[in-house]
Coordinates of C-alpha atoms in Angstrom, one line a residue:
X1 CA -139.0 30.8 7.2
X2 CA -139.3 32.2 4.0
X3 CA -142.3 32.8 1.8
X4 CA -141.8 34.1 -1.8
X5 CA -145.5 34.2 -3.4
X6 CA -145.8 36.1 -6.2
X7 CA -148.3 33.6 -7.9
X8 CA -152.3 33.3 -8.2
X9 CA -154.4 32.1 -5.4
X10 CA -154.0 32.7 -1.5
X11 CA -151.8 31.5 1.2
X12 CA -154.6 28.2 2.0
X13 CA -152.3 26.1 0.3
X14 CA -149.6 26.6 2.9
X15 CA -151.9 25.2 5.5
X16 CA -150.6 21.4 4.7
X17 CA -147.1 22.0 3.8
X18 CA -146.0 20.2 6.7
X19 CA -147.9 17.1 6.3
X20 CA -146.7 16.9 2.5
X21 CA -143.2 17.7 4.0
X22 CA -143.4 14.2 6.2
X23 CA -144.3 12.3 3.0
X24 CA -141.5 13.6 1.4
X25 CA -139.4 13.0 4.8
X26 CA -140.8 9.6 4.7
X27 CA -139.1 9.2 1.1
X28 CA -135.8 10.4 2.8
X29 CA -135.8 7.5 5.2
X30 CA -136.3 5.2 2.2
X31 CA -132.8 6.3 0.8
X32 CA -131.1 6.8 4.1
X33 CA -132.0 2.8 4.2
X34 CA -130.2 1.9 1.0
X35 CA -127.1 3.6 2.4
X36 CA -128.1 7.0 0.3
X37 CA -128.3 10.5 1.2
X38 CA -131.6 10.9 3.1
X39 CA -133.2 13.7 0.5
X40 CA -136.9 12.8 -0.7
X41 CA -139.8 14.6 -2.5
X42 CA -142.9 14.1 -3.5
X43 CA -145.3 15.9 -6.0
X44 CA -149.0 16.8 -5.0
X45 CA -151.9 17.7 -6.8
X46 CA -155.2 18.0 -5.6
X47 CA -154.8 16.4 -2.1
X48 CA -153.1 13.7 -3.8
X49 CA -148.7 12.4 -4.3
X50 CA -149.2 12.6 -7.8
X51 CA -145.0 11.5 -7.9
X52 CA -142.3 10.4 -5.4
X53 CA -138.8 10.0 -5.1
X54 CA -135.9 9.6 -3.4
X55 CA -131.9 10.3 -3.8
X56 CA -130.8 7.3 -5.8
X57 CA -127.6 8.8 -7.0
X58 CA -125.2 5.9 -5.6
X59 CA -127.4 3.0 -6.1
X60 CA -127.6 3.6 -9.8
X61 CA -124.3 5.4 -10.4
X62 CA -126.4 8.3 -11.9
X63 CA -125.8 12.0 -11.1
X64 CA -129.3 13.1 -12.2
X65 CA -130.9 10.5 -9.6
X66 CA -131.6 13.3 -7.6
X67 CA -135.1 12.9 -5.6
X68 CA -136.8 15.7 -7.4
X69 CA -136.2 14.3 -10.7
X70 CA -137.3 10.7 -10.2
X71 CA -140.5 12.3 -8.7
X72 CA -141.0 14.5 -11.7
X73 CA -140.2 11.8 -14.0
X74 CA -143.0 9.8 -11.7
X75 CA -145.8 12.5 -12.0
X76 CA -145.2 13.0 -15.7
X77 CA -145.8 9.6 -16.1
X78 CA -148.9 9.1 -14.2
X79 CA -150.3 12.1 -15.5
X80 CA -149.6 11.7 -19.1
X81 CA -147.7 15.1 -19.5
X82 CA -144.7 17.0 -19.3
X83 CA -146.2 19.8 -17.9
X84 CA -147.2 19.5 -14.2
X85 CA -150.1 21.9 -14.0
X86 CA -151.7 22.4 -10.5
X87 CA -148.8 20.6 -9.1
X88 CA -146.6 21.8 -5.7
X89 CA -143.6 20.2 -5.4
X90 CA -142.1 19.5 -1.3
X91 CA -138.2 18.3 -1.2
X92 CA -136.5 17.8 2.3
X93 CA -133.6 20.1 1.0
X94 CA -133.1 23.0 -1.2
X95 CA -132.9 22.0 -5.0
X96 CA -129.5 22.3 -6.8
X97 CA -129.3 24.0 -10.2
X98 CA -130.0 20.7 -12.2
X99 CA -133.6 19.9 -10.0
X100 CA -134.3 23.8 -10.3
X101 CA -134.3 24.0 -14.1
X102 CA -136.0 20.9 -14.2
X103 CA -138.6 22.2 -11.7
X104 CA -139.2 25.3 -14.6
X105 CA -139.2 22.8 -17.2
X106 CA -141.9 20.7 -15.9
X107 CA -144.2 23.9 -15.0
X108 CA -144.7 23.0 -11.4
X109 CA -146.7 25.6 -10.0
X110 CA -144.8 26.0 -6.5
X111 CA -142.1 24.5 -4.5
X112 CA -141.7 23.8 -0.7
X113 CA -138.5 23.1 0.8
X114 CA -137.2 21.9 4.6
X115 CA -133.4 22.6 4.6
X116 CA -131.4 25.4 3.1
X117 CA -128.3 24.1 1.0
X118 CA -125.6 26.4 1.2
X119 CA -123.2 24.8 -1.3
X120 CA -125.7 24.0 -4.3
X121 CA -128.9 25.6 -3.5
X122 CA -130.6 27.5 -6.2
X123 CA -134.0 28.4 -5.0
X124 CA -132.8 31.1 -2.6
X125 CA -129.7 30.5 -1.3
X126 CA -126.6 30.6 -3.8
X127 CA -129.4 32.0 -6.5
X128 CA -133.0 31.8 -6.8
X129 CA -133.4 30.4 -10.2
X130 CA -137.4 29.9 -9.7
X131 CA -137.6 33.5 -9.8
X132 CA -135.4 34.3 -12.0
X133 CA -137.0 37.0 -14.7
X134 CA -135.1 36.1 -17.9
X135 CA -137.1 33.1 -17.8
X136 CA -140.5 32.9 -19.0
X137 CA -141.6 30.9 -16.2
X138 CA -141.4 31.5 -12.6
X139 CA -143.1 30.3 -9.5
X140 CA -143.4 31.0 -5.9
X141 CA -141.3 28.9 -2.9
X142 CA -141.4 28.5 0.6
X143 CA -138.4 27.2 2.7
X144 CA -137.7 26.3 6.0
X145 CA -140.8 23.7 6.5
X146 CA -139.8 21.2 9.3
X147 CA -136.1 22.6 8.8
X148 CA -134.6 20.7 11.9
X149 CA -136.1 17.3 11.0
X150 CA -134.8 17.6 7.6
X151 CA -131.6 18.9 8.2
X152 CA -131.0 16.6 11.2
X153 CA -131.4 13.7 8.7
X154 CA -128.5 15.2 6.8
X155 CA -126.3 15.8 9.6
X156 CA -127.1 12.4 11.4
X157 CA -126.2 10.9 7.8
X158 CA -122.7 12.6 7.6
X159 CA -121.8 11.9 10.9
X160 CA -122.6 8.6 11.0
X161 CA -120.5 8.3 7.5
X162 CA -117.7 10.1 9.0
X163 CA -117.5 7.8 12.2
X164 CA -117.5 4.4 9.8
X165 CA -114.2 6.2 7.7
X166 CA -112.5 6.5 11.5
X167 CA -113.0 2.7 12.2

């Protein structure tokens, strides 16, 4: 498990990460039920979910319909602001470059993810956009929360697809 905490405050926020990650997993299960890649996200502020999303790329035929993007849009609409100050984003898979960029732009204050993404992860795996000093905003992140559960959702989904392709 990896923690990058360079922000204000203390580590007491981390105590609830598993609770919120389970909510993100619940979103991923909705995606799976629709035949989508099972990735889910929630945005939390003051102990309340203010935005939630799951992968809808296939359903919407939209390359931007990632769980994080949907959750950010919902939270912004609900809070009436594009700056998601005081918010933490929980997502089952490490954000890609597009989502990491949207996270930076939305001013989310903290990111927690479950499984790393060796092919597109931009929050510590391929690069770390959230801590890149060339940007005017940086934020702390934590990886590996409920990692096995998050990773097995994806592994099981893709195994099922391969079985279907062979049939």
